[in-house]
Amino acid sequence: MNKKGIALIFVLGVVSVLLLISLSYVFLVSNELSTASRIHNEVQAYYYAEAAIAKKIIELKQGGASALSDAYIYFPTSGVAPSLSMGFGHVDTSGGAAALTTCRITGWGHCRGAVRQIELTIRETSIVCYVYFTNSEQCHAPWPSAFEGFTNYFTTGTFVRGSLHTNDTLHVSGDPIFYGAVTTVGSAIDYRNGGPPIDNPEFRQTLTTGVPKVTMPSGESYLEPIKEAAEGHHGHSNDWKLEGDTTITLDGTTMNVINEHKYGDTASHSESLPSSSAIYVTGGNVTVSGVLDGQLTIGTSRDIYIAGNVTYAADPLENPNSDDILGLVAKGNVVIASTAPFNAEMYAYNVTVEGGVSVENGETVRKGMLLTVGGATSNKVGIMGLLKGTTVISGYDEDKRYDERLAGGLNPPYFPVARDTIGTLYQKISWVDRGLRLE
């Protein structure tokens, strides 16, 4: 073989090696580009799914028919049909008169054959999140009182088992115990006796002073839905909008009602609990006592009097699966009547739009312990008793216990939910990424 033949073979060999390297490089580059494009499509599909969910959240907050309809969001890109790049949102809801609405939003994102699915579960934010809420800590009574405008103090013998907020300053005398988070607009605690060692409150969780004021719904936001439900505006035929003074003695799934305007006499009439879960009384006070087996909200344009123990058939302190719930909404006050027992129990969430929760003979008679299970939202603080030094000399000691079922979605029927400037506030329950699917 001559030298020219050897050189040709060598050159061909080198060219073959270079060609192989070039082809390998092209393959690697092509593979990397394909992988990058696939990842890009997957990421885009994920963001399209998120966009669909975000659109449904805004629609839910604003309300209206579109909130529950399916949403399509198209993302046209150059050379790609819109149907290949889009987000799709779907909403399933559950709830009822005595339950906050829970929404499961499913979002799908489509991008060039890549499909991502996300599920977000949210629930309306309840306003019944405090065991104690007031706008003012200056005492108010629904009757003429020498102690009107006096300062309310949390005292020795008071137990607050839940979150507390006041848009005023927190005042302390002695050794009350706060088991939940405490927030106050005031810049510091006001101690009646100068602070420790005489005033020595115990905060089991956090104490935060100087927080922004919390704005709760207006009075009409509480009362109007109850009145509408009682009038039968929610598909219920029975009319439980009453006029004049009314006495309601709860008896399981029934109740004994005295209302002269409705019945034409002053006798007690046995009735089933309203199918609407609402009673509204205008132009009169409501007196309540007894045991509730069910869900009910009682509203009035005046005051509510608690004549005896008010409890549930299934005690949530012993049975957290109890579905019994009572809401009491008074435009004026909720009053623990003089007929209430020495040691009294009140299972309910109370709202006093203009007044507070007071004890009828709290300025003159020493009572025992008042157990409240639920919570209270009050414009003002009522007169529960009188204080001498650090000792309560009249009225009740108090054991305030938050009903934890309220935080889990159980809501007194027709109570309003929290809102911001856009609409209804929701809290996230869960977020699940169902992963990738290729079409």
Short mmCIF file of C-alpha atoms in Angstrom, two decimals:
data_model
loop_
_atom_site.label_atom_id
_atom_site.label_comp_id
_atom_site.label_asym_id
_atom_site.label_seq_id
_atom_site.Cartn_x
_atom_site.Cartn_y
_atom_site.Cartn_z
CA MET A 1 0.00 0.00 0.00
CA ASN A 2 1.42 3.35 -0.96
CA LYS A 3 1.60 6.37 1.31
CA LYS A 4 -1.37 8.11 -0.39
CA GLY A 5 -3.67 5.20 0.44
CA ILE A 6 -2.59 5.19 4.09
CA ALA A 7 -3.19 8.94 4.34
CA LEU A 8 -6.69 8.57 2.85
CA ILE A 9 -7.61 5.86 5.34
CA PHE A 10 -6.29 8.00 8.20
CA VAL A 11 -8.23 11.05 7.05
CA LEU A 12 -11.41 9.00 6.68
CA GLY A 13 -10.91 7.65 10.18
CA VAL A 14 -10.43 11.11 11.65
CA VAL A 15 -13.44 12.44 9.75
CA SER A 16 -15.54 9.51 11.01
CA VAL A 17 -14.51 10.19 14.60
CA LEU A 18 -15.24 13.89 14.23
CA LEU A 19 -18.58 13.09 12.60
CA LEU A 20 -19.45 10.73 15.45
CA ILE A 21 -18.52 13.38 18.01
CA SER A 22 -20.55 15.97 16.12
CA LEU A 23 -23.58 13.69 15.92
CA SER A 24 -23.28 12.89 19.63
CA TYR A 25 -23.09 16.60 20.40
CA VAL A 26 -26.12 17.31 18.21
CA PHE A 27 -28.00 14.51 19.95
CA LEU A 28 -27.06 15.83 23.39
CA VAL A 29 -28.03 19.37 22.47
CA SER A 30 -31.30 18.21 20.97
CA ASN A 31 -32.04 16.11 24.03
CA GLU A 32 -31.25 19.02 26.36
CA LEU A 33 -33.43 21.34 24.32
CA SER A 34 -36.25 18.79 24.41
CA THR A 35 -35.85 18.36 28.18
CA ALA A 36 -35.78 22.12 28.70
CA SER A 37 -38.86 22.55 26.55
CA ARG A 38 -40.67 19.78 28.44
CA ILE A 39 -39.76 21.31 31.83
CA HIS A 40 -40.80 24.72 30.55
CA ASN A 41 -44.17 23.33 29.47
CA GLU A 42 -44.64 21.59 32.83
CA VAL A 43 -43.82 24.79 34.74
CA GLN A 44 -46.11 26.81 32.49
CA ALA A 45 -48.91 24.30 33.01
CA TYR A 46 -48.44 24.60 36.78
CA TYR A 47 -48.68 28.40 36.63
CA TYR A 48 -51.74 28.17 34.39
CA ALA A 49 -53.39 25.96 37.01
CA GLU A 50 -52.48 28.48 39.70
CA ALA A 51 -53.89 31.30 37.58
CA ALA A 52 -57.19 29.45 37.22
CA ILE A 53 -57.40 28.98 40.99
CA ALA A 54 -56.56 32.66 41.61
CA LYS A 55 -59.37 33.68 39.24
CA LYS A 56 -61.87 31.49 41.09
CA ILE A 57 -60.79 32.89 44.48
CA ILE A 58 -61.46 36.45 43.30
CA GLU A 59 -64.85 35.40 41.91
CA LEU A 60 -65.73 33.63 45.17
CA LYS A 61 -64.78 36.70 47.22
CA GLN A 62 -66.90 38.94 45.04
CA GLY A 63 -69.82 36.49 44.94
CA GLY A 64 -72.36 36.23 42.15
CA ALA A 65 -73.35 33.41 39.82
CA SER A 66 -69.97 33.31 38.07
CA ALA A 67 -68.32 32.17 41.31
CA LEU A 68 -69.64 28.62 40.94
CA SER A 69 -69.32 28.30 37.16
CA ASP A 70 -66.27 26.75 35.52
CA ALA A 71 -63.54 29.15 34.46
CA TYR A 72 -61.41 28.94 31.32
CA ILE A 73 -58.36 31.16 30.94
CA TYR A 74 -56.59 31.07 27.58
CA PHE A 75 -52.94 31.90 27.05
CA PRO A 76 -52.36 32.26 23.28
CA THR A 77 -48.74 32.07 22.22
CA SER A 78 -47.19 32.51 18.79
CA GLY A 79 -47.86 29.50 16.58
CA VAL A 80 -49.74 27.60 19.30
CA ALA A 81 -53.49 27.12 19.34
CA PRO A 82 -55.08 28.74 22.41
CA SER A 83 -56.68 25.44 23.41
CA LEU A 84 -53.21 24.02 24.04
CA SER A 85 -52.26 26.71 26.55
CA MET A 86 -54.92 27.39 29.14
CA GLY A 87 -56.07 27.13 32.74
CA PHE A 88 -59.35 25.59 33.85
CA GLY A 89 -60.90 26.11 37.29
CA HIS A 90 -63.78 24.21 38.90
CA VAL A 91 -65.40 24.75 42.33
CA ASP A 92 -67.21 22.32 44.62
CA THR A 93 -68.88 23.75 47.74
CA SER A 94 -70.34 22.36 50.94
CA GLY A 95 -71.89 23.97 54.00
CA GLY A 96 -75.25 25.12 55.29
CA ALA A 97 -77.03 27.46 57.66
CA ALA A 98 -74.95 26.25 60.61
CA ALA A 99 -71.70 25.63 58.76
CA LEU A 100 -69.21 27.86 57.05
CA THR A 101 -69.03 27.30 53.30
CA THR A 102 -66.07 25.16 52.30
CA CYS A 103 -64.85 25.37 48.70
CA ARG A 104 -62.59 22.91 46.92
CA ILE A 105 -61.11 24.58 43.86
CA THR A 106 -59.53 22.32 41.26
CA GLY A 107 -57.20 24.01 38.81
CA TRP A 108 -55.85 22.42 35.64
CA GLY A 109 -53.10 23.90 33.50
CA HIS A 110 -52.53 22.78 29.88
CA CYS A 111 -49.42 23.65 27.89
CA ARG A 112 -48.31 21.76 24.74
CA GLY A 113 -49.38 18.37 26.04
CA ALA A 114 -48.30 18.91 29.67
CA VAL A 115 -51.15 18.96 32.21
CA ARG A 116 -50.79 19.95 35.88
CA GLN A 117 -53.58 19.62 38.45
CA ILE A 118 -53.81 21.48 41.76
CA GLU A 119 -56.52 21.27 44.45
CA LEU A 120 -57.03 24.08 46.96
CA THR A 121 -59.53 23.77 49.81
CA ILE A 122 -60.61 26.99 51.51
CA ARG A 123 -63.25 27.91 54.07
CA GLU A 124 -65.01 31.16 54.88
CA THR A 125 -63.38 32.96 57.81
CA SER A 126 -65.69 33.08 60.80
CA ILE A 127 -66.16 36.19 62.91
CA VAL A 128 -66.79 33.94 65.93
CA CYS A 129 -63.09 33.52 66.56
CA TYR A 130 -62.91 35.14 70.01
CA VAL A 131 -64.13 33.97 73.37
CA TYR A 132 -64.24 37.68 74.26
CA PHE A 133 -64.28 40.74 71.99
CA THR A 134 -65.19 44.33 72.86
CA ASN A 135 -64.90 47.75 71.31
CA SER A 136 -64.90 49.46 74.71
CA GLU A 137 -63.92 48.38 78.24
CA GLN A 138 -66.11 51.01 79.89
CA CYS A 139 -69.04 49.40 81.73
CA HIS A 140 -72.57 49.72 80.39
CA ALA A 141 -75.84 48.55 81.95
CA PRO A 142 -79.28 48.33 80.32
CA TRP A 143 -80.73 50.10 83.37
CA PRO A 144 -79.83 53.29 85.27
CA SER A 145 -76.64 52.56 87.18
CA ALA A 146 -74.20 54.52 89.29
CA PHE A 147 -71.46 52.44 87.72
CA GLU A 148 -72.19 53.38 84.10
CA GLY A 149 -68.90 54.26 82.41
CA PHE A 150 -66.73 52.66 85.11
CA THR A 151 -63.71 50.62 83.99
CA ASN A 152 -64.04 46.85 83.52
CA TYR A 153 -61.33 44.79 85.23
CA PHE A 154 -60.37 41.16 84.76
CA THR A 155 -60.10 39.86 88.30
CA THR A 156 -58.95 36.98 90.44
CA GLY A 157 -61.33 34.07 89.82
CA THR A 158 -61.74 34.89 86.10
CA PHE A 159 -60.60 32.27 83.58
CA VAL A 160 -60.47 33.17 79.88
CA ARG A 161 -60.02 29.99 77.84
CA GLY A 162 -59.70 31.25 74.27
CA SER A 163 -58.55 34.22 72.23
CA LEU A 164 -59.36 37.66 73.62
CA HIS A 165 -59.30 41.02 71.84
CA THR A 166 -60.30 44.49 72.93
CA ASN A 167 -60.20 47.65 70.87
CA ASP A 168 -59.58 49.39 74.18
CA THR A 169 -57.00 48.97 76.95
CA LEU A 170 -56.91 45.71 78.95
CA HIS A 171 -57.48 46.35 82.68
CA VAL A 172 -56.41 43.85 85.35
CA SER A 173 -56.99 43.54 89.09
CA GLY A 174 -55.50 40.54 90.86
CA ASP A 175 -54.67 37.21 89.25
CA PRO A 176 -56.91 36.35 86.29
CA ILE A 177 -55.70 33.57 83.99
CA PHE A 178 -55.71 33.95 80.20
CA TYR A 179 -55.30 30.63 78.40
CA GLY A 180 -55.45 31.93 74.81
CA ALA A 181 -53.78 34.68 72.82
CA VAL A 182 -54.56 38.18 74.11
CA THR A 183 -54.46 41.28 71.92
CA THR A 184 -55.26 44.85 72.89
CA VAL A 185 -55.19 48.16 71.07
CA GLY A 186 -53.88 49.79 74.24
CA SER A 187 -50.13 50.28 74.45
CA ALA A 188 -49.87 48.62 77.88
CA ILE A 189 -51.95 46.81 80.51
CA ASP A 190 -53.66 49.00 83.09
CA TYR A 191 -53.11 47.53 86.57
CA ARG A 192 -55.64 48.58 89.20
CA ASN A 193 -53.19 48.07 92.05
CA GLY A 194 -49.96 49.05 90.35
CA GLY A 195 -49.00 45.64 89.01
CA PRO A 196 -47.12 42.74 90.64
CA PRO A 197 -47.18 41.39 93.24
CA ILE A 198 -50.82 42.38 93.85
CA ASP A 199 -51.80 42.36 90.18
CA ASN A 200 -50.20 39.28 88.67
CA PRO A 201 -52.17 38.01 85.64
CA GLU A 202 -51.08 34.78 83.99
CA PHE A 203 -50.84 34.71 80.20
CA ARG A 204 -50.54 31.10 79.07
CA GLN A 205 -50.02 32.09 75.44
CA THR A 206 -49.11 35.47 73.93
CA LEU A 207 -49.93 39.00 75.04
CA THR A 208 -49.67 41.61 72.27
CA THR A 209 -50.32 45.28 72.98
CA GLY A 210 -50.65 48.17 70.55
CA VAL A 211 -52.29 46.10 67.80
CA PRO A 212 -54.48 47.73 65.11
CA LYS A 213 -58.18 48.07 65.79
CA VAL A 214 -60.31 45.14 64.61
CA THR A 215 -63.46 46.18 62.76
CA MET A 216 -66.35 43.77 63.05
CA PRO A 217 -69.44 43.67 60.80
CA SER A 218 -72.13 46.29 61.32
CA GLY A 219 -75.25 45.60 63.34
CA GLU A 220 -77.39 45.17 60.26
CA SER A 221 -74.94 42.54 58.97
CA TYR A 222 -75.85 40.46 62.02
CA LEU A 223 -79.58 41.12 62.23
CA GLU A 224 -80.81 41.24 58.62
CA PRO A 225 -79.89 37.64 57.64
CA ILE A 226 -81.60 36.35 60.79
CA LYS A 227 -84.73 38.39 60.10
CA GLU A 228 -84.86 37.28 56.46
CA ALA A 229 -84.48 33.60 57.43
CA ALA A 230 -87.15 33.93 60.13
CA GLU A 231 -89.51 35.47 57.55
CA GLY A 232 -89.04 32.45 55.30
CA HIS A 233 -86.86 34.06 52.62
CA HIS A 234 -84.58 31.02 52.36
CA GLY A 235 -87.11 28.48 51.14
CA HIS A 236 -88.73 27.79 54.52
CA SER A 237 -92.51 28.14 54.77
CA ASN A 238 -92.82 28.79 58.50
CA ASP A 239 -92.71 32.39 59.69
CA TRP A 240 -90.79 32.95 62.90
CA LYS A 241 -90.60 36.72 62.83
CA LEU A 242 -92.38 37.60 66.09
CA GLU A 243 -93.53 40.86 67.64
CA GLY A 244 -93.40 41.88 71.29
CA ASP A 245 -91.93 40.28 74.41
CA THR A 246 -91.22 36.58 73.85
CA THR A 247 -90.23 33.70 76.13
CA ILE A 248 -88.50 30.67 74.60
CA THR A 249 -87.81 27.60 76.73
CA LEU A 250 -85.71 25.16 74.73
CA ASP A 251 -86.56 21.47 75.18
CA GLY A 252 -84.37 19.35 72.90
CA THR A 253 -85.77 19.45 69.37
CA THR A 254 -88.84 21.34 70.54
CA MET A 255 -89.44 24.61 72.40
CA ASN A 256 -92.13 26.19 74.52
CA VAL A 257 -93.00 29.68 73.30
CA ILE A 258 -94.95 32.50 74.95
CA ASN A 259 -95.87 35.36 72.62
CA GLU A 260 -99.20 37.12 73.02
CA HIS A 261 -99.10 38.70 69.57
CA LYS A 262 -98.61 35.33 67.81
CA TYR A 263 -101.00 33.21 69.86
CA GLY A 264 -103.49 35.73 71.25
CA ASP A 265 -102.86 34.59 74.82
CA THR A 266 -100.08 34.39 77.42
CA ALA A 267 -99.98 30.59 77.59
CA SER A 268 -96.97 28.46 76.70
CA HIS A 269 -97.20 26.73 73.31
CA SER A 270 -95.07 23.75 72.31
CA GLU A 271 -93.42 24.05 68.89
CA SER A 272 -90.79 22.23 66.89
CA LEU A 273 -87.54 24.08 66.31
CA PRO A 274 -87.91 26.29 63.20
CA SER A 275 -86.84 24.56 59.99
CA SER A 276 -85.13 27.83 59.07
CA SER A 277 -82.99 27.63 62.28
CA ALA A 278 -83.85 31.29 62.95
CA ILE A 279 -86.17 33.31 65.20
CA TYR A 280 -86.34 37.09 65.05
CA VAL A 281 -88.23 39.27 67.53
CA THR A 282 -89.01 42.92 66.86
CA GLY A 283 -90.34 45.42 69.37
CA GLY A 284 -89.76 43.22 72.40
CA ASN A 285 -87.26 41.44 74.64
CA VAL A 286 -86.57 37.70 74.41
CA THR A 287 -86.21 35.47 77.47
CA VAL A 288 -84.29 32.22 76.84
CA SER A 289 -83.50 29.09 78.85
CA GLY A 290 -83.37 25.31 78.43
CA VAL A 291 -81.56 22.61 76.48
CA LEU A 292 -81.03 22.78 72.71
CA ASP A 293 -80.76 19.74 70.45
CA GLY A 294 -80.09 21.30 67.05
CA GLN A 295 -78.97 24.59 65.48
CA LEU A 296 -80.69 27.89 66.16
CA THR A 297 -80.03 31.63 66.10
CA ILE A 298 -82.28 34.04 67.99
CA GLY A 299 -82.13 37.74 67.13
CA THR A 300 -83.95 40.73 68.55
CA SER A 301 -84.14 44.47 68.05
CA ARG A 302 -83.98 44.84 71.86
CA ASP A 303 -82.48 42.70 74.68
CA ILE A 304 -82.10 38.99 75.41
CA TYR A 305 -82.56 37.73 78.99
CA ILE A 306 -81.05 34.42 80.14
CA ALA A 307 -83.60 33.19 82.70
CA GLY A 308 -81.88 29.88 83.54
CA ASN A 309 -79.18 27.56 82.29
CA VAL A 310 -78.83 27.39 78.52
CA THR A 311 -77.06 24.19 77.46
CA TYR A 312 -76.76 21.65 74.62
CA ALA A 313 -78.14 18.12 74.48
CA ALA A 314 -74.62 16.96 73.55
CA ASP A 315 -72.04 18.89 75.56
CA PRO A 316 -69.15 19.83 73.22
CA LEU A 317 -66.77 19.85 76.19
CA GLU A 318 -67.39 16.10 76.45
CA ASN A 319 -68.38 15.32 72.86
CA PRO A 320 -66.48 17.40 70.25
CA ASN A 321 -68.69 15.85 67.54
CA SER A 322 -71.77 17.59 68.94
CA ASP A 323 -73.57 19.61 66.25
CA ASP A 324 -75.71 21.64 68.67
CA ILE A 325 -75.09 25.37 68.29
CA LEU A 326 -76.92 28.49 69.48
CA GLY A 327 -76.42 32.08 68.40
CA LEU A 328 -77.88 34.97 70.40
CA VAL A 329 -77.88 38.37 68.70
CA ALA A 330 -79.29 41.41 70.50
CA LYS A 331 -79.26 44.93 69.15
CA GLY A 332 -79.20 45.97 72.80
CA ASN A 333 -77.86 43.68 75.54
CA VAL A 334 -77.66 40.09 76.71
CA VAL A 335 -78.67 39.99 80.39
CA ILE A 336 -78.19 37.17 82.89
CA ALA A 337 -81.54 37.49 84.65
CA SER A 338 -82.02 37.46 88.40
CA THR A 339 -83.77 34.09 88.01
CA ALA A 340 -80.54 32.44 86.77
CA PRO A 341 -79.08 29.93 89.24
CA PHE A 342 -76.27 30.65 91.71
CA ASN A 343 -73.84 28.73 89.47
CA ALA A 344 -75.05 29.28 85.93
CA GLU A 345 -74.20 27.85 82.51
CA MET A 346 -74.65 29.53 79.15
CA TYR A 347 -73.75 27.61 75.99
CA ALA A 348 -74.05 30.08 73.10
CA TYR A 349 -72.21 32.64 71.02
CA ASN A 350 -73.51 36.07 72.02
CA VAL A 351 -73.45 39.24 69.95
CA THR A 352 -74.52 42.57 71.42
CA VAL A 353 -74.57 45.18 68.68
CA GLU A 354 -74.88 48.28 70.85
CA GLY A 355 -74.54 47.05 74.45
CA GLY A 356 -72.85 44.22 76.32
CA VAL A 357 -73.43 41.16 78.54
CA SER A 358 -74.62 42.09 82.04
CA VAL A 359 -75.94 40.45 85.22
CA GLU A 360 -79.35 41.80 86.26
CA ASN A 361 -78.60 41.89 90.00
CA GLY A 362 -74.85 41.93 89.60
CA GLU A 363 -74.45 45.15 91.57
CA THR A 364 -76.16 43.84 94.72
CA VAL A 365 -76.13 40.00 94.93
CA ARG A 366 -73.05 37.76 95.18
CA LYS A 367 -73.36 34.82 92.82
CA GLY A 368 -71.15 31.81 92.16
CA MET A 369 -69.48 30.84 88.87
CA LEU A 370 -70.84 31.66 85.41
CA LEU A 371 -69.63 29.12 82.85
CA THR A 372 -69.94 30.37 79.27
CA VAL A 373 -69.13 27.98 76.42
CA GLY A 374 -68.98 29.69 73.05
CA GLY A 375 -67.89 33.30 72.96
CA ALA A 376 -69.04 36.89 72.82
CA THR A 377 -68.69 39.87 70.52
CA SER A 378 -69.80 43.07 72.26
CA ASN A 379 -69.75 46.73 71.48
CA LYS A 380 -69.41 47.54 75.18
CA VAL A 381 -68.70 45.52 78.29
CA GLY A 382 -71.64 44.87 80.59
CA ILE A 383 -71.68 44.99 84.39
CA MET A 384 -71.04 41.45 85.62
CA GLY A 385 -70.34 42.38 89.25
CA LEU A 386 -68.55 44.77 91.60
CA LEU A 387 -65.00 44.70 92.87
CA LYS A 388 -63.44 45.74 96.18
CA GLY A 389 -59.67 45.66 96.04
CA THR A 390 -59.00 42.41 94.18
CA THR A 391 -62.12 40.68 95.52
CA VAL A 392 -65.42 40.32 93.68
CA ILE A 393 -68.16 41.30 96.13
CA SER A 394 -71.22 40.91 93.90
CA GLY A 395 -72.15 39.23 90.64
CA TYR A 396 -70.40 36.20 89.16
CA ASP A 397 -66.89 34.88 88.85
CA GLU A 398 -66.44 33.89 85.22
CA ASP A 399 -65.11 30.85 83.39
CA LYS A 400 -65.14 31.82 79.69
CA ARG A 401 -64.50 28.85 77.38
CA TYR A 402 -64.20 29.13 73.63
CA ASP A 403 -66.17 26.50 71.71
CA GLU A 404 -63.42 24.99 69.58
CA ARG A 405 -65.97 23.66 67.09
CA LEU A 406 -66.38 27.24 65.89
CA ALA A 407 -62.79 27.22 64.67
CA GLY A 408 -63.53 24.00 62.78
CA GLY A 409 -66.29 25.44 60.60
CA LEU A 410 -69.42 25.17 62.77
CA ASN A 411 -71.12 28.56 62.76
CA PRO A 412 -74.31 29.82 64.40
CA PRO A 413 -76.92 29.94 61.61
CA TYR A 414 -76.88 33.13 59.51
CA PHE A 415 -73.95 34.71 61.32
CA PRO A 416 -71.93 36.92 58.95
CA VAL A 417 -68.44 35.98 57.83
CA ALA A 418 -65.35 38.18 57.88
CA ARG A 419 -64.79 40.47 54.90
CA ASP A 420 -62.13 42.77 53.50
CA THR A 421 -62.35 45.52 50.86
CA ILE A 422 -62.79 42.95 48.06
CA GLY A 423 -65.28 40.60 49.66
CA THR A 424 -65.50 37.47 51.80
CA LEU A 425 -62.34 36.36 53.57
CA TYR A 426 -61.28 32.72 53.20
CA GLN A 427 -58.72 30.66 55.07
CA LYS A 428 -56.65 27.91 53.46
CA ILE A 429 -57.42 24.41 54.65
CA SER A 430 -55.23 22.42 52.26
CA TRP A 431 -53.17 22.69 49.05
CA VAL A 432 -52.48 19.53 47.05
CA ASP A 433 -50.37 19.24 43.88
CA ARG A 434 -51.79 16.27 41.99
CA GLY A 435 -48.74 16.22 39.75
CA LEU A 436 -48.07 15.98 36.01
CA ARG A 437 -49.93 14.21 33.26
CA LEU A 438 -48.77 14.10 29.63
CA GLU A 439 -51.32 14.07 26.84
#
